[in-house]
Coordinates of C-alpha atoms and ligand atoms in Angstrom, one line a residue:
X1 CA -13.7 -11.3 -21.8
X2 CA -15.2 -8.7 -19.1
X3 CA -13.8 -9.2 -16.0
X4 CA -16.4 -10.0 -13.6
X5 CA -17.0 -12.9 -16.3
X6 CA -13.9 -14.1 -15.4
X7 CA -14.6 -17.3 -13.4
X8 CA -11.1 -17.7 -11.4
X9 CA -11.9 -16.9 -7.6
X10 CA -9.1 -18.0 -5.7
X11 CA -8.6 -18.3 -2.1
X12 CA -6.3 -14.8 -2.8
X13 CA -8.8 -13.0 -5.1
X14 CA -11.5 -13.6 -2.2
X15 CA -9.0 -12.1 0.4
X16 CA -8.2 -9.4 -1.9
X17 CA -12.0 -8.3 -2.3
X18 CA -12.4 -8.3 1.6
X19 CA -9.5 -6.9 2.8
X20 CA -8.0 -4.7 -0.2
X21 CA -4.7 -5.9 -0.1
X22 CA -2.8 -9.9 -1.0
X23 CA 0.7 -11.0 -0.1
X24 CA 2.1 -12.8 -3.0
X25 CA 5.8 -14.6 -1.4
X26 CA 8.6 -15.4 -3.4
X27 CA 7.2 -13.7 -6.7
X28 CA 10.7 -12.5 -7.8
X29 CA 13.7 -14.1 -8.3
X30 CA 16.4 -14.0 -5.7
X31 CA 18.9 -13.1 -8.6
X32 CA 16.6 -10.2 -9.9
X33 CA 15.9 -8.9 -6.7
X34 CA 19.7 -8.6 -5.6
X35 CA 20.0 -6.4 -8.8
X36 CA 17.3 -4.3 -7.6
X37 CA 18.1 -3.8 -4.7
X38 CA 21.3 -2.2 -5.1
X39 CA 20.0 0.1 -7.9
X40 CA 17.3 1.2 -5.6
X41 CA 20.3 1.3 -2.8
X42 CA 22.1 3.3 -5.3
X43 CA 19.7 6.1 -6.1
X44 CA 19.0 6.5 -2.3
X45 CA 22.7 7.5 -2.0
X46 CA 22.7 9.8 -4.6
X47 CA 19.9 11.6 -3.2
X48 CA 21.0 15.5 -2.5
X49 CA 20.3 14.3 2.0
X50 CA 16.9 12.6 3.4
X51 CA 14.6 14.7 5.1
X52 CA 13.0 13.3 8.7
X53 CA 9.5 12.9 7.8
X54 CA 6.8 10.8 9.8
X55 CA 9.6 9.2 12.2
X56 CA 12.0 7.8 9.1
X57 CA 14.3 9.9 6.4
X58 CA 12.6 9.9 3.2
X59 CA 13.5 11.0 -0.5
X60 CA 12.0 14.5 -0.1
X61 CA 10.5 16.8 -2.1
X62 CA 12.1 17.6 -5.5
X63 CA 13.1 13.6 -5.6
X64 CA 9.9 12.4 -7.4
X65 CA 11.3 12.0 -10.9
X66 CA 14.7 10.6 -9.8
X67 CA 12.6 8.0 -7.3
X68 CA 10.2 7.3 -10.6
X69 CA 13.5 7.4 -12.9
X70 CA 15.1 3.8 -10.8
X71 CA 12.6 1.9 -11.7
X72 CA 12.8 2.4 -15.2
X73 CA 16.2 0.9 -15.9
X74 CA 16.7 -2.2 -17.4
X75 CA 17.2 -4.0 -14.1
X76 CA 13.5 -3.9 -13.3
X77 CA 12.3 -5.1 -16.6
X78 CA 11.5 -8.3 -15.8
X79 CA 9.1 -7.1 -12.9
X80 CA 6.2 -7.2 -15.9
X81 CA 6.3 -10.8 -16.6
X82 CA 6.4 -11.7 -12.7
X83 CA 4.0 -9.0 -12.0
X84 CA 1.7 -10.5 -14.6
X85 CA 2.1 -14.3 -13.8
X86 CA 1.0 -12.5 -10.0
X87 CA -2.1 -10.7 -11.7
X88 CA -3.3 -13.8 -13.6
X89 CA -3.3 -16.4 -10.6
X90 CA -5.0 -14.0 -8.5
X91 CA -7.4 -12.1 -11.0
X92 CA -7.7 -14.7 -14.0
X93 CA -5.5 -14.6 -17.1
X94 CA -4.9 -10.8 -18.4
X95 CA -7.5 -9.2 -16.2
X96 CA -4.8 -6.7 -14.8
X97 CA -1.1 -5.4 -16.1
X98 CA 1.4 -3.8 -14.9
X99 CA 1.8 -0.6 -16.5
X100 CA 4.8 -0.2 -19.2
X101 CA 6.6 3.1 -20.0
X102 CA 7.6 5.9 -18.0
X103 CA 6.1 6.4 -14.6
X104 CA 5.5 2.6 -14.3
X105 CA 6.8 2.7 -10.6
X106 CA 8.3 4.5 -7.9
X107 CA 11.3 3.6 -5.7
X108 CA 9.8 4.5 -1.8
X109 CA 13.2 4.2 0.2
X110 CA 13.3 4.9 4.0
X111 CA 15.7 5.0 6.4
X112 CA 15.8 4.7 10.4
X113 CA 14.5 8.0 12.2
X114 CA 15.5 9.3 15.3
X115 CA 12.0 7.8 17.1
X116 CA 12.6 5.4 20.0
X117 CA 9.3 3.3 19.8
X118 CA 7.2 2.7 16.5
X119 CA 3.1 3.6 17.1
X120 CA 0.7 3.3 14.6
X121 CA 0.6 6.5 12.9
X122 CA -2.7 9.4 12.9
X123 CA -1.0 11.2 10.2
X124 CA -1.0 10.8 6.4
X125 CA -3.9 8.5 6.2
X126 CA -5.0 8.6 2.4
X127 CA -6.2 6.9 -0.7
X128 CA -4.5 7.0 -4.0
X129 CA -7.6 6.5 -5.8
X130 CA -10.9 7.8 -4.8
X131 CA -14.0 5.5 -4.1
X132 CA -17.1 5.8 -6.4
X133 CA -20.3 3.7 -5.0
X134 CA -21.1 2.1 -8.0
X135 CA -16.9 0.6 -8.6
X136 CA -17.2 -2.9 -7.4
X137 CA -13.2 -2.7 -8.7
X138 CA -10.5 0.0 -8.5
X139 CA -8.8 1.1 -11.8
X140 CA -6.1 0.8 -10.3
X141 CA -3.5 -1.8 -7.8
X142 CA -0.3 -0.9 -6.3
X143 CA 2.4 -3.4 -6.2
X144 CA 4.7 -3.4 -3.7
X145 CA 7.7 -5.2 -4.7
X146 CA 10.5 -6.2 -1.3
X147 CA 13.8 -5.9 -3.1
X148 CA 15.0 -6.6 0.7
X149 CA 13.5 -7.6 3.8
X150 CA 11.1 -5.4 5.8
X151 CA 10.5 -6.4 9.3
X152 CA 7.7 -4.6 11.5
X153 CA 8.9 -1.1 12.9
X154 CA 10.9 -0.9 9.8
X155 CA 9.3 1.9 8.3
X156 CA 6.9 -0.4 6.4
X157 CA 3.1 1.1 4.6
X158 CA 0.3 0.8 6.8
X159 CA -2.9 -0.1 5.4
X160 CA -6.2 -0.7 6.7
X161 CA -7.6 -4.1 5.9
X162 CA -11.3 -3.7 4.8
X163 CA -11.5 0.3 3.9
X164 CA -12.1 0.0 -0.3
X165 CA -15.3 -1.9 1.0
X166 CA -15.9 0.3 3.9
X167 CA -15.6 3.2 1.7
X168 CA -18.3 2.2 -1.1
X169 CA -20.7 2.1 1.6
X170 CA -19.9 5.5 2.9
X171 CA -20.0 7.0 -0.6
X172 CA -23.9 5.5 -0.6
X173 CA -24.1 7.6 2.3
X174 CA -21.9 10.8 1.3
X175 CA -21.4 10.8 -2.6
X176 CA -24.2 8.9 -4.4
X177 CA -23.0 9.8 -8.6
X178 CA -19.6 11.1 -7.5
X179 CA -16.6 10.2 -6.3
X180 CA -15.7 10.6 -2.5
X181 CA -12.9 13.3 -1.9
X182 CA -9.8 12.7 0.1
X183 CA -11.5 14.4 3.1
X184 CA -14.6 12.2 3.3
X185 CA -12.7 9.1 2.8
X186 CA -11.0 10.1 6.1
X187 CA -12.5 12.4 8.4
X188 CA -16.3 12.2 7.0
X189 CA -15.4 8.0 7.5
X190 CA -14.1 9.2 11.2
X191 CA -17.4 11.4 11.5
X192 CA -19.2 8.1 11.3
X193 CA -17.0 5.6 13.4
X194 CA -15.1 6.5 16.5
X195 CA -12.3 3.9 15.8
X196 CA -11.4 5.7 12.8
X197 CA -11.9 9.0 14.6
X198 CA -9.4 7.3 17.8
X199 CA -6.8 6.4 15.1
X200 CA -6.7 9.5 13.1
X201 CA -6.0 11.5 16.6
X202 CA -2.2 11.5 18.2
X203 CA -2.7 8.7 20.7
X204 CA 0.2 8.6 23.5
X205 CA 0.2 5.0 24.2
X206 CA 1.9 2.8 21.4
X207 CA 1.0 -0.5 22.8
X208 CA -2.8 0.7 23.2
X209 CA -3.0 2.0 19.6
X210 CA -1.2 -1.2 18.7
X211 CA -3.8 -3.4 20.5
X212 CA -6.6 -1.0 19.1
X213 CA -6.1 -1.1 15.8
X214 CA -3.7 -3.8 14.7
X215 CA -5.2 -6.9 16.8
X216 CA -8.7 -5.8 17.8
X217 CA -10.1 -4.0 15.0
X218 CA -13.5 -3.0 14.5
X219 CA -16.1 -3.4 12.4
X220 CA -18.1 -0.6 11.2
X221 CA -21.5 -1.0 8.6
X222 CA -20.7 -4.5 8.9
X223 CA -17.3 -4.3 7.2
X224 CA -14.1 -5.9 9.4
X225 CA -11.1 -3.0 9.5
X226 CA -8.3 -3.2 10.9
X227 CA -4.8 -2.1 10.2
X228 CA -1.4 -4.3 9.0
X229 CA 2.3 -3.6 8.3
X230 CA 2.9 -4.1 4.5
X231 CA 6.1 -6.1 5.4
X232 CA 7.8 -9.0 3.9
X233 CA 10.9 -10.8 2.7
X234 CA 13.0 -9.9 -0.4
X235 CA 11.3 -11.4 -3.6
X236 CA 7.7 -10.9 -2.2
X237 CA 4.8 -8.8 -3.7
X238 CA 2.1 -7.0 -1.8
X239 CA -1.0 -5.6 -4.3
X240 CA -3.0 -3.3 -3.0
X241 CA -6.2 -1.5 -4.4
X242 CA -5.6 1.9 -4.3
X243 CA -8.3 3.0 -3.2
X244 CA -7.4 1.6 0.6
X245 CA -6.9 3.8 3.4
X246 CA -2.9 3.4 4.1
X247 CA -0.2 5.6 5.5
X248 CA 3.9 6.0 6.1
X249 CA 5.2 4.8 9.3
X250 CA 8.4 5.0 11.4
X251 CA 11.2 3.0 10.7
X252 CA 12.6 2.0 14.3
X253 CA 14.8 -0.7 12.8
X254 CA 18.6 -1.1 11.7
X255 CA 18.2 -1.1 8.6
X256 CA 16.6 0.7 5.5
X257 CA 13.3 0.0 4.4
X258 CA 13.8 -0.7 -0.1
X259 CA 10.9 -1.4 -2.1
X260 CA 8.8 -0.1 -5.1
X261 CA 5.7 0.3 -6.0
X262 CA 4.7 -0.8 -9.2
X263 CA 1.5 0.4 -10.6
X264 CA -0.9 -2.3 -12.6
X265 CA -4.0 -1.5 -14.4
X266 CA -7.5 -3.4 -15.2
X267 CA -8.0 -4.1 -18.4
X268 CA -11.3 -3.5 -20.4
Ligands
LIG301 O1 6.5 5.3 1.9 C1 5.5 4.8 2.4 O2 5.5 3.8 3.1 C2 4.1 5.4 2.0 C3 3.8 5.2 0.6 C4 2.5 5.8 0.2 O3 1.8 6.3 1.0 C5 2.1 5.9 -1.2 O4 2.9 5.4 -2.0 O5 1.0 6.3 -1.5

């Protein structure tokens, strides 16, 4: 059955196709989870040190395969049947899967950074799939599993709320029969509204750029913006088109920031 055929609009598919992103709680077992956890926990250890980067120590460069490599043990087998029954409530029965093989994931461990106060971040801010005008739907959806809690200022994903929309409209504008690149989806969409241009510059106030961007928003060719914390508690499951305008932010907290970002696909 094609997918826009598909009659199954939930309250959380018609959140997901105005905001980009859906929270799904409790997804995982509590049991599965702990085992995940520790692997991820684990692997983090074993990492050759943790580079500072963006105001939290990160696996850095070189740890890409070992980072991919964690979630590909047997602990995190199970994710595909949660992940699915998550996929099928939201999208209708076998619209989207998770992906199986190698590559299926990535572990995205941070730990607390040296940074006093946690701002919303200018840097970073990118896609991991670009925006085509005539894509109602990404190819692609990032899940990202809590294998332990993530409080705000823990060093959580930022994403903006609204920007796959936002972007189709710009790529009207800037990229009619191609895709937008990485540097329209950001600075041409700052070119064209000053709230993107204000949170893509270093802002010195944290509680202003909090107030800004987190609670006031904007909304620019009709299309609300605004940016969240992708936090939650251990067992829950953020997805995320790809194609939304996120970022890594400081972790502040006490504690590391563990999940992993599975990667699902639409089906034909
Ligand atoms: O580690 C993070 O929070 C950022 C993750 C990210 O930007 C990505 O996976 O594309």
């Amino acid at each position: 059955m094609a997918r826009d055929s598909v009659r199954c609009v939930t309250a959380e598919r018609a959140r997901f196709d105005a905001t980009g992103v859906v929270h799904l709680p409790s997804l995982v077992p509590a049991d599965e989870v702990r085992v995940m956890r520790a692997a991820v926990w684990r692997a983090t250890q074993a990492l050759d040190g943790l580079p500072e980067q963006d105001g939290a120590l990160r696996p850095g460069p070189g740890s890409e395969q070992a980072m991919a490599a964690v979630v590909e043990r047997a602990a995190f087998d199970g994710l595909a049947l949660h992940l699915g029954r998550g996929l099928d409530a939201v999208f209708g029965p076998g619209a989207w899967v998770p992906t199986r093989g190698p590559w299926r994931g990535v572990a995205l461990p941070n730990l607390p950074g040296a940074d006093a106060r946690w701002s919303v971040p200018h840097r970073h801010w990118h896609v991991d799939e670009p925006t085509t005008a005539d894509r109602p739907h990404p190819y692609s959806l990032g899940a990202f599993v809590f294998v332990d809690r993530v409080a705000a200022g823990g060093g959580a994903t930022v994403a903006m709320l609204g920007s796959p929309r936002r972007l189709r409209a710009l790529a009207v504008d800037l990229a009619p029969g191609r895709a937008l690149t990485l540097d329209e989806s950001t600075r041409g969409l700052a070119r064209v509204e000053p709230w993107v241009d204000a949170l893509l510059r270093p802002g010195s106030d944290p509680d202003a750029r909090h107030r800004r961007f987190m609670i006031d928003g904007c909304v620019s060719a009709d299309v609300p913006l605004r940016v969240v914390e992708l936090i939650g508690e251990p067992g829950d499951v953020i997805l995320m088109d790809l194609r939304c305008l996120h970022a890594p932010s400081a972790n502040v907290g006490d504690r590391p920031r563990l999940i992993v970002k599975m990667a699902c696909v639409a089906q034909p």
